[in-house]
C-alpha positions as a LaTeX table, in Angstrom:
\begin{tabular}{lrrr}
\hline
Residue & $x$ (\AA) & $y$ (\AA) & $z$ (\AA) \\
\hline
Met1 & 83.58 & 240.16 & 239.51 \\
Val2 & 87.27 & 241.19 & 239.93 \\
Ser3 & 89.49 & 238.97 & 239.91 \\
Ser4 & 93.07 & 237.30 & 240.01 \\
Pro5 & 95.52 & 236.72 & 236.96 \\
Thr6 & 95.77 & 232.08 & 237.79 \\
Lys7 & 97.00 & 229.94 & 235.31 \\
Ser8 & 95.39 & 227.56 & 234.53 \\
Ser9 & 96.81 & 223.57 & 234.67 \\
Thr10 & 97.70 & 222.16 & 231.30 \\
Ser11 & 100.43 & 219.57 & 230.62 \\
Arg12 & 101.31 & 221.08 & 227.45 \\
Ser13 & 103.18 & 223.61 & 226.95 \\
Ile14 & 102.06 & 227.40 & 224.33 \\
Ala15 & 105.05 & 225.51 & 221.89 \\
Asp16 & 103.88 & 221.55 & 222.44 \\
Trp17 & 100.05 & 223.55 & 220.57 \\
Leu18 & 102.07 & 225.52 & 217.81 \\
Gly19 & 103.87 & 222.69 & 216.65 \\
Ser20 & 105.84 & 223.20 & 213.78 \\
Glu21 & 104.92 & 226.72 & 213.64 \\
Ala22 & 106.51 & 227.70 & 217.41 \\
Asp23 & 109.82 & 228.45 & 216.37 \\
Ser24 & 108.62 & 230.87 & 213.24 \\
Leu25 & 105.84 & 232.50 & 215.50 \\
Leu26 & 107.70 & 232.86 & 219.21 \\
Ser27 & 110.86 & 234.31 & 217.51 \\
Tyr28 & 109.68 & 235.91 & 215.38 \\
Lys29 & 110.86 & 240.17 & 214.78 \\
Ala30 & 107.81 & 242.26 & 213.07 \\
Lys31 & 108.48 & 244.27 & 209.99 \\
Val32 & 107.25 & 247.28 & 211.89 \\
Asp33 & 108.74 & 247.95 & 215.39 \\
Lys34 & 106.30 & 247.53 & 218.15 \\
Ser35 & 107.72 & 251.27 & 219.43 \\
Gln36 & 105.60 & 253.07 & 217.11 \\
Leu37 & 102.59 & 250.59 & 218.54 \\
Asn38 & 100.67 & 251.79 & 221.51 \\
Leu39 & 101.01 & 248.63 & 223.17 \\
Pro40 & 98.26 & 246.64 & 226.19 \\
Gly41 & 99.03 & 247.04 & 229.76 \\
Pro42 & 97.85 & 247.82 & 233.74 \\
Asp43 & 97.53 & 251.32 & 233.44 \\
Trp44 & 95.38 & 250.93 & 228.97 \\
Val45 & 92.16 & 252.78 & 230.07 \\
Ser46 & 94.08 & 256.18 & 232.07 \\
Arg47 & 97.10 & 255.71 & 228.84 \\
Ile48 & 94.57 & 255.56 & 226.12 \\
Phe49 & 91.16 & 256.95 & 226.92 \\
Ser50 & 91.73 & 259.61 & 229.75 \\
Gln51 & 92.90 & 261.48 & 226.74 \\
Ser52 & 90.21 & 261.64 & 224.65 \\
Asp53 & 86.70 & 262.99 & 224.19 \\
Arg54 & 84.90 & 259.52 & 226.03 \\
Asn55 & 83.50 & 261.06 & 229.34 \\
Pro56 & 84.19 & 259.80 & 232.83 \\
Gln57 & 81.07 & 257.09 & 232.51 \\
Val58 & 82.62 & 255.52 & 229.42 \\
Leu59 & 86.21 & 255.02 & 231.29 \\
Arg60 & 84.26 & 253.49 & 234.29 \\
Ser61 & 82.74 & 251.39 & 231.61 \\
Leu62 & 85.93 & 250.36 & 229.71 \\
Gln63 & 87.21 & 249.94 & 233.24 \\
Gln64 & 84.60 & 247.27 & 234.29 \\
Leu65 & 86.07 & 245.72 & 230.67 \\
Tyr66 & 89.02 & 245.62 & 231.12 \\
Gly67 & 89.20 & 245.15 & 234.68 \\
Thr68 & 87.63 & 241.59 & 234.62 \\
Gly69 & 87.41 & 237.73 & 234.82 \\
Arg70 & 91.50 & 235.91 & 234.52 \\
Leu71 & 92.78 & 238.48 & 232.21 \\
Ala72 & 91.43 & 241.36 & 234.77 \\
Asn73 & 94.20 & 244.52 & 234.54 \\
Thr74 & 96.36 & 243.30 & 231.97 \\
Gly75 & 95.29 & 245.88 & 228.64 \\
Tyr76 & 94.38 & 242.37 & 227.29 \\
Leu77 & 90.56 & 240.82 & 226.77 \\
Ser78 & 88.72 & 237.59 & 226.81 \\
Ile79 & 85.38 & 238.02 & 225.06 \\
Leu80 & 82.57 & 235.40 & 224.61 \\
Pro81 & 80.31 & 236.55 & 221.62 \\
Val82 & 77.40 & 234.39 & 221.23 \\
Asp83 & 75.18 & 236.43 & 218.36 \\
Gln84 & 75.25 & 233.62 & 215.83 \\
Gly85 & 72.06 & 232.23 & 217.04 \\
Ile86 & 71.09 & 235.33 & 214.44 \\
Glu87 & 74.09 & 235.90 & 212.09 \\
His88 & 73.85 & 231.77 & 211.38 \\
Ser89 & 70.74 & 230.38 & 213.16 \\
Gly90 & 69.57 & 229.21 & 216.65 \\
Ala91 & 69.57 & 225.21 & 214.90 \\
Ala92 & 73.01 & 226.05 & 212.90 \\
Ser93 & 74.74 & 227.79 & 216.26 \\
Phe94 & 72.95 & 225.48 & 218.77 \\
Ala95 & 72.64 & 222.28 & 217.46 \\
Pro96 & 75.85 & 220.34 & 218.80 \\
Asn97 & 74.81 & 222.00 & 222.02 \\
Pro98 & 71.55 & 222.57 & 223.08 \\
Ile99 & 72.22 & 224.08 & 226.15 \\
Tyr100 & 73.23 & 227.18 & 224.81 \\
Phe101 & 69.11 & 227.68 & 223.67 \\
Asp102 & 69.14 & 228.59 & 227.16 \\
Pro103 & 70.31 & 232.34 & 227.29 \\
Glu104 & 71.14 & 231.76 & 231.04 \\
Asn105 & 74.12 & 228.65 & 229.83 \\
Ile106 & 75.57 & 231.52 & 227.36 \\
Ile107 & 76.39 & 233.88 & 231.11 \\
Asn108 & 77.08 & 231.15 & 232.96 \\
Leu109 & 79.85 & 230.19 & 230.39 \\
Ala110 & 81.39 & 233.82 & 230.03 \\
Ile111 & 81.25 & 233.93 & 233.56 \\
Ala112 & 83.08 & 230.29 & 234.31 \\
Gly113 & 85.12 & 230.96 & 231.42 \\
Gly114 & 87.16 & 233.60 & 233.17 \\
Cys115 & 85.74 & 235.98 & 230.23 \\
Asn116 & 86.66 & 239.88 & 230.65 \\
Ala117 & 82.55 & 239.87 & 229.48 \\
Val118 & 80.09 & 238.47 & 227.16 \\
Ala119 & 79.02 & 239.28 & 223.93 \\
Thr120 & 75.33 & 238.53 & 222.98 \\
Thr121 & 71.98 & 240.33 & 222.16 \\
Leu122 & 69.81 & 241.96 & 223.61 \\
Gly123 & 66.94 & 239.16 & 223.71 \\
Val124 & 69.48 & 237.24 & 225.93 \\
Met125 & 71.03 & 239.88 & 228.28 \\
Gly126 & 67.51 & 241.38 & 229.01 \\
Met127 & 66.46 & 237.57 & 229.62 \\
Thr128 & 69.05 & 237.58 & 232.19 \\
Ser129 & 69.98 & 241.34 & 233.26 \\
Arg130 & 68.66 & 241.53 & 236.93 \\
Lys131 & 70.43 & 238.16 & 237.46 \\
Tyr132 & 74.24 & 238.65 & 235.84 \\
Ala133 & 74.61 & 242.66 & 234.57 \\
His134 & 76.26 & 243.21 & 238.32 \\
Lys135 & 78.24 & 239.76 & 237.31 \\
Ile136 & 79.86 & 240.26 & 234.42 \\
Pro137 & 80.42 & 243.06 & 232.32 \\
Phe138 & 77.57 & 242.83 & 229.54 \\
Ile139 & 77.88 & 244.06 & 225.74 \\
Val140 & 75.08 & 244.39 & 224.09 \\
Lys141 & 75.36 & 243.45 & 219.88 \\
Leu142 & 72.78 & 245.56 & 218.29 \\
Asn143 & 72.17 & 244.80 & 214.48 \\
His144 & 72.75 & 241.80 & 212.75 \\
Asn145 & 71.95 & 240.10 & 208.93 \\
Glu146 & 69.18 & 238.01 & 209.24 \\
Leu147 & 68.80 & 234.98 & 207.32 \\
Leu148 & 65.46 & 233.61 & 207.22 \\
Ser149 & 64.23 & 236.32 & 204.36 \\
Tyr150 & 63.80 & 235.08 & 200.65 \\
Pro151 & 65.32 & 236.01 & 198.47 \\
Lys152 & 68.83 & 236.06 & 200.84 \\
Glu153 & 70.53 & 239.41 & 201.44 \\
Tyr154 & 73.27 & 240.14 & 203.45 \\
Asp155 & 73.06 & 243.37 & 205.55 \\
Gln156 & 73.00 & 244.31 & 209.09 \\
Ile157 & 69.97 & 245.64 & 210.63 \\
Met158 & 69.61 & 247.21 & 213.95 \\
Phe159 & 67.60 & 244.99 & 216.39 \\
Gly160 & 67.62 & 247.28 & 219.46 \\
Ser161 & 68.20 & 250.24 & 220.49 \\
Val162 & 71.03 & 252.49 & 222.17 \\
Glu163 & 68.70 & 252.91 & 225.25 \\
Gln164 & 67.37 & 249.40 & 225.69 \\
Ala165 & 71.37 & 248.06 & 226.33 \\
Trp166 & 71.60 & 251.16 & 228.39 \\
Asn167 & 68.30 & 250.03 & 230.55 \\
Leu168 & 69.30 & 246.69 & 230.88 \\
Gly169 & 72.95 & 247.26 & 232.73 \\
Ala170 & 75.49 & 246.85 & 229.85 \\
Val171 & 78.51 & 248.63 & 229.88 \\
Ala172 & 78.80 & 248.98 & 225.78 \\
Val173 & 77.09 & 248.45 & 222.53 \\
Gly174 & 78.48 & 245.99 & 219.57 \\
Ala175 & 77.95 & 246.30 & 216.67 \\
Thr176 & 78.87 & 244.95 & 212.76 \\
Ile177 & 79.43 & 246.51 & 209.16 \\
Tyr178 & 80.00 & 245.16 & 205.73 \\
Phe179 & 82.48 & 247.03 & 204.61 \\
Gly180 & 82.61 & 246.85 & 200.84 \\
Ser181 & 79.10 & 245.74 & 200.58 \\
Ser182 & 76.92 & 248.16 & 198.97 \\
Glu183 & 75.07 & 248.65 & 202.16 \\
Ser184 & 78.36 & 249.98 & 204.02 \\
Thr185 & 77.33 & 253.34 & 203.44 \\
Arg186 & 73.56 & 253.60 & 205.67 \\
Gln187 & 75.68 & 251.04 & 207.92 \\
Ile188 & 78.50 & 253.20 & 208.84 \\
Gln189 & 75.88 & 255.94 & 209.24 \\
Glu190 & 73.57 & 254.09 & 212.26 \\
Val191 & 76.29 & 252.84 & 213.39 \\
Ser192 & 78.46 & 256.20 & 214.03 \\
Lys193 & 74.89 & 257.27 & 215.03 \\
Ala194 & 74.66 & 254.35 & 218.05 \\
Phe195 & 78.08 & 254.99 & 218.98 \\
Ala196 & 78.19 & 258.59 & 219.82 \\
Arg197 & 74.90 & 258.14 & 221.57 \\
Ala198 & 75.86 & 255.28 & 223.61 \\
His199 & 79.60 & 257.65 & 224.41 \\
Glu200 & 76.75 & 260.12 & 225.44 \\
Leu201 & 74.87 & 257.77 & 228.06 \\
Gly202 & 78.51 & 256.28 & 229.13 \\
Met203 & 78.33 & 253.65 & 227.44 \\
Ala204 & 81.88 & 252.26 & 225.39 \\
Thr205 & 81.63 & 250.75 & 221.57 \\
Val206 & 82.93 & 247.71 & 219.92 \\
Leu207 & 82.63 & 247.52 & 216.00 \\
Trp208 & 82.89 & 243.91 & 214.05 \\
Cys209 & 84.73 & 245.51 & 210.98 \\
Tyr210 & 83.61 & 242.57 & 208.65 \\
Leu211 & 83.99 & 242.90 & 204.65 \\
Arg212 & 81.62 & 241.74 & 202.71 \\
Asn213 & 81.37 & 241.57 & 198.75 \\
Asp214 & 81.69 & 238.79 & 196.50 \\
Val215 & 84.24 & 240.58 & 194.41 \\
Phe216 & 86.91 & 239.54 & 197.27 \\
Lys217 & 86.73 & 235.95 & 196.37 \\
Gln218 & 89.29 & 235.45 & 193.57 \\
Asp219 & 92.30 & 233.18 & 193.56 \\
Lys220 & 92.68 & 233.48 & 197.24 \\
Asp221 & 89.48 & 234.37 & 199.77 \\
Tyr222 & 90.14 & 238.31 & 200.24 \\
His223 & 87.83 & 239.50 & 202.43 \\
Leu224 & 90.91 & 237.76 & 204.94 \\
Ala225 & 93.60 & 240.54 & 203.75 \\
Ala226 & 95.94 & 242.45 & 205.76 \\
Asp227 & 95.09 & 245.49 & 203.33 \\
Leu228 & 91.80 & 245.24 & 202.93 \\
Thr229 & 90.89 & 244.45 & 206.70 \\
Gly230 & 93.15 & 247.28 & 207.79 \\
Gln231 & 91.08 & 249.98 & 205.64 \\
Ala232 & 87.77 & 248.29 & 207.18 \\
Asn233 & 89.81 & 248.84 & 210.80 \\
His234 & 90.29 & 251.97 & 210.01 \\
Ile235 & 87.18 & 253.30 & 209.09 \\
Gly236 & 85.97 & 251.51 & 212.49 \\
Val237 & 88.18 & 253.60 & 214.86 \\
Thr238 & 87.00 & 257.27 & 212.51 \\
Ile239 & 83.50 & 256.32 & 213.68 \\
Glu240 & 84.88 & 256.07 & 217.45 \\
Ala241 & 84.94 & 252.54 & 217.71 \\
Asp242 & 86.35 & 251.64 & 221.31 \\
Ile243 & 87.46 & 248.63 & 220.50 \\
Ile244 & 87.98 & 246.67 & 217.10 \\
Lys245 & 87.14 & 243.38 & 216.46 \\
Gln246 & 88.50 & 241.67 & 213.26 \\
Lys247 & 89.49 & 238.18 & 211.66 \\
Leu248 & 92.92 & 237.21 & 211.64 \\
Pro249 & 94.19 & 238.05 & 208.37 \\
Glu250 & 95.99 & 235.01 & 206.18 \\
Asn251 & 96.40 & 236.84 & 202.91 \\
Asn252 & 97.45 & 240.36 & 201.92 \\
Gly253 & 97.64 & 242.34 & 197.87 \\
Gly254 & 93.31 & 242.24 & 198.12 \\
Tyr255 & 93.35 & 245.67 & 196.31 \\
Lys256 & 95.30 & 244.77 & 193.37 \\
Ala257 & 93.22 & 241.15 & 193.06 \\
Val258 & 90.06 & 243.32 & 193.16 \\
Ser259 & 91.88 & 245.67 & 190.04 \\
Asp260 & 92.85 & 242.68 & 188.06 \\
Ala261 & 89.44 & 240.97 & 188.19 \\
Ile262 & 87.64 & 243.86 & 187.12 \\
Gly263 & 89.63 & 245.39 & 185.23 \\
Lys264 & 90.57 & 249.47 & 186.19 \\
Ser265 & 91.76 & 250.29 & 189.81 \\
Tyr266 & 89.81 & 249.68 & 192.95 \\
Gly267 & 90.57 & 251.72 & 196.23 \\
Arg268 & 93.74 & 253.62 & 196.92 \\
Thr269 & 97.11 & 251.53 & 198.62 \\
Asp270 & 100.57 & 252.63 & 198.72 \\
Lys271 & 103.37 & 250.31 & 197.17 \\
Leu272 & 105.32 & 250.46 & 200.57 \\
Val273 & 102.38 & 248.96 & 202.25 \\
Tyr274 & 103.75 & 245.22 & 200.43 \\
Ser275 & 107.26 & 246.25 & 201.27 \\
Glu276 & 107.84 & 248.20 & 204.44 \\
Leu277 & 105.10 & 247.97 & 206.10 \\
Thr278 & 103.84 & 243.98 & 205.72 \\
Thr279 & 105.20 & 240.74 & 205.10 \\
Asp280 & 103.36 & 237.48 & 204.56 \\
His281 & 104.26 & 236.55 & 207.65 \\
Pro282 & 101.09 & 236.31 & 209.91 \\
Ile283 & 102.64 & 238.65 & 212.75 \\
Asp284 & 103.09 & 241.13 & 210.38 \\
Leu285 & 99.70 & 240.57 & 208.85 \\
Thr286 & 97.97 & 241.06 & 211.76 \\
Arg287 & 100.41 & 244.03 & 212.79 \\
Tyr288 & 99.24 & 246.16 & 209.43 \\
Gln289 & 95.63 & 245.64 & 211.33 \\
Val290 & 96.57 & 247.13 & 214.91 \\
Leu291 & 98.63 & 250.16 & 212.61 \\
Asn292 & 95.22 & 250.79 & 210.93 \\
Cys293 & 93.35 & 250.54 & 214.60 \\
Tyr294 & 95.45 & 254.35 & 215.22 \\
Ala295 & 98.76 & 252.39 & 216.15 \\
Gly296 & 96.84 & 249.97 & 218.72 \\
Arg297 & 95.17 & 252.90 & 220.55 \\
Ala298 & 91.80 & 250.92 & 220.14 \\
Gly299 & 92.16 & 248.12 & 221.05 \\
Leu300 & 92.34 & 244.77 & 218.13 \\
Ile301 & 91.06 & 242.14 & 218.57 \\
Asn302 & 90.19 & 238.46 & 217.03 \\
Ser303 & 88.04 & 236.12 & 216.71 \\
Gly304 & 89.23 & 232.16 & 217.52 \\
Gly305 & 86.99 & 231.59 & 213.92 \\
Ser306 & 84.50 & 228.38 & 213.31 \\
Ser307 & 84.70 & 225.19 & 215.65 \\
Ser308 & 86.83 & 221.96 & 214.10 \\
Glu309 & 88.80 & 218.89 & 215.21 \\
Asn310 & 91.79 & 221.66 & 216.05 \\
Asp311 & 89.95 & 224.21 & 218.16 \\
Phe312 & 92.25 & 224.19 & 221.12 \\
Ala313 & 95.48 & 224.81 & 218.79 \\
Gln314 & 94.12 & 227.26 & 216.34 \\
Ala315 & 92.56 & 229.37 & 219.45 \\
Ile316 & 96.38 & 229.54 & 221.10 \\
Arg317 & 97.77 & 230.47 & 217.49 \\
Thr318 & 95.85 & 232.89 & 216.95 \\
Ala319 & 95.95 & 234.08 & 220.18 \\
Val320 & 99.89 & 234.49 & 219.75 \\
Ile321 & 99.80 & 235.79 & 216.99 \\
Asn322 & 97.23 & 238.66 & 217.93 \\
Lys323 & 99.55 & 239.35 & 221.18 \\
Arg324 & 102.43 & 238.94 & 219.59 \\
Ala325 & 101.35 & 241.57 & 216.17 \\
Gly326 & 100.51 & 244.00 & 219.61 \\
Gly327 & 97.07 & 243.39 & 219.69 \\
Ser328 & 94.90 & 243.42 & 222.84 \\
Gly329 & 92.74 & 239.95 & 222.98 \\
Leu330 & 90.57 & 237.31 & 220.90 \\
Ile331 & 86.89 & 236.84 & 220.98 \\
Ser332 & 85.88 & 233.53 & 220.87 \\
Gly333 & 82.44 & 231.96 & 220.19 \\
Arg334 & 81.53 & 228.42 & 218.62 \\
Lys335 & 84.37 & 226.88 & 219.40 \\
Thr336 & 83.65 & 227.50 & 223.00 \\
Phe337 & 79.61 & 226.57 & 223.35 \\
Gln338 & 80.17 & 224.52 & 221.11 \\
Arg339 & 81.32 & 221.67 & 222.47 \\
Asp340 & 80.77 & 220.41 & 226.30 \\
Phe341 & 80.80 & 223.08 & 229.19 \\
Lys342 & 84.09 & 222.28 & 230.51 \\
Glu343 & 86.34 & 221.92 & 227.50 \\
Gly344 & 84.76 & 225.48 & 226.26 \\
Val345 & 85.80 & 226.62 & 230.24 \\
Gln346 & 88.99 & 225.14 & 229.63 \\
Leu347 & 89.43 & 226.80 & 225.28 \\
Phe348 & 89.46 & 230.10 & 227.60 \\
Asn349 & 91.87 & 229.28 & 230.15 \\
Leu350 & 94.25 & 228.15 & 227.90 \\
Ile351 & 93.49 & 231.18 & 225.53 \\
Gln352 & 94.27 & 233.37 & 228.78 \\
Asp353 & 97.48 & 231.60 & 228.88 \\
Val354 & 98.59 & 233.04 & 226.46 \\
Tyr355 & 97.99 & 236.53 & 227.16 \\
Leu356 & 99.27 & 235.84 & 230.78 \\
Ser357 & 102.57 & 234.40 & 229.58 \\
Asp358 & 105.77 & 236.44 & 230.03 \\
Glu359 & 107.41 & 233.97 & 227.67 \\
Val360 & 105.00 & 235.40 & 225.00 \\
Thr361 & 105.91 & 238.77 & 223.92 \\
Val362 & 105.06 & 241.58 & 221.81 \\
Ala363 & 107.44 & 240.99 & 218.69 \\
\hline
\end{tabular}
């Protein structure tokens, strides 16, 4: 299951993929010095989690996650997430590449792509567990936003239990919380309870920390604001998520934008966030997300985003920003499974090459 890091062959350098942004992204010095962070490395589980309240079985599960695939024992993660069949519908997710209606192909893509783990639904893993649970770490996504009901609601509800995930051989459970939504209080309580039970049983925990409220959509989409996503991350680590999954920030100033929109003060922040802790550079915005993950003690993995014509360049850009900001890796779904199998594998390998490259350093 564990493989040594190897370089994939490609005629284009990382700088070539970044194009006109290469110098800005590869040479930038971050606003907050990297000495304030807990940075990924080969000793990650021992250095960070052995001093926590996680029991030995959780440490073993975390080591399986960090010790598998092309990024094995580097402190970085490359994960295939496929929960979109529920989150976006099977048609919207798999019609571009129908082989992924068959759950075995999802698992095979993660293995062929050299991933640390595959994160997907209870049904997919239940259908494949006896053949694959010992070959690649399973992360069971416990809750989903179901889109078939009318009127449409945005709410994460439990589709499975922690015990079911444990029984099929998962090393971790995952969940989503829609922070800022009217249902977030219930979701926080549900997920906190599930994560506590997962730790009791020896499984690691991964939290998708998403924002969801129409008020965040103003002149910009502040669902992607560094200050708001940073606070979502901070709540996530408070309920003991071992790994935080967050969208790459694209802007800042969400608190002020919402306050202006509603005509009264929203939430609480500090002007130092915008003058001393961040700039408008994507590495600084992402570093603020890392800071809110207990200064990196809970690894931040960013998402690759939706599929488009520029998937390869966009994924490499995101990986560079995440790594240079002090993050712990990338989770790549639609960019990989909505294309030819071999191209999906190639994209994973290119992303992993960023984390294996000595030329891409922490800013």
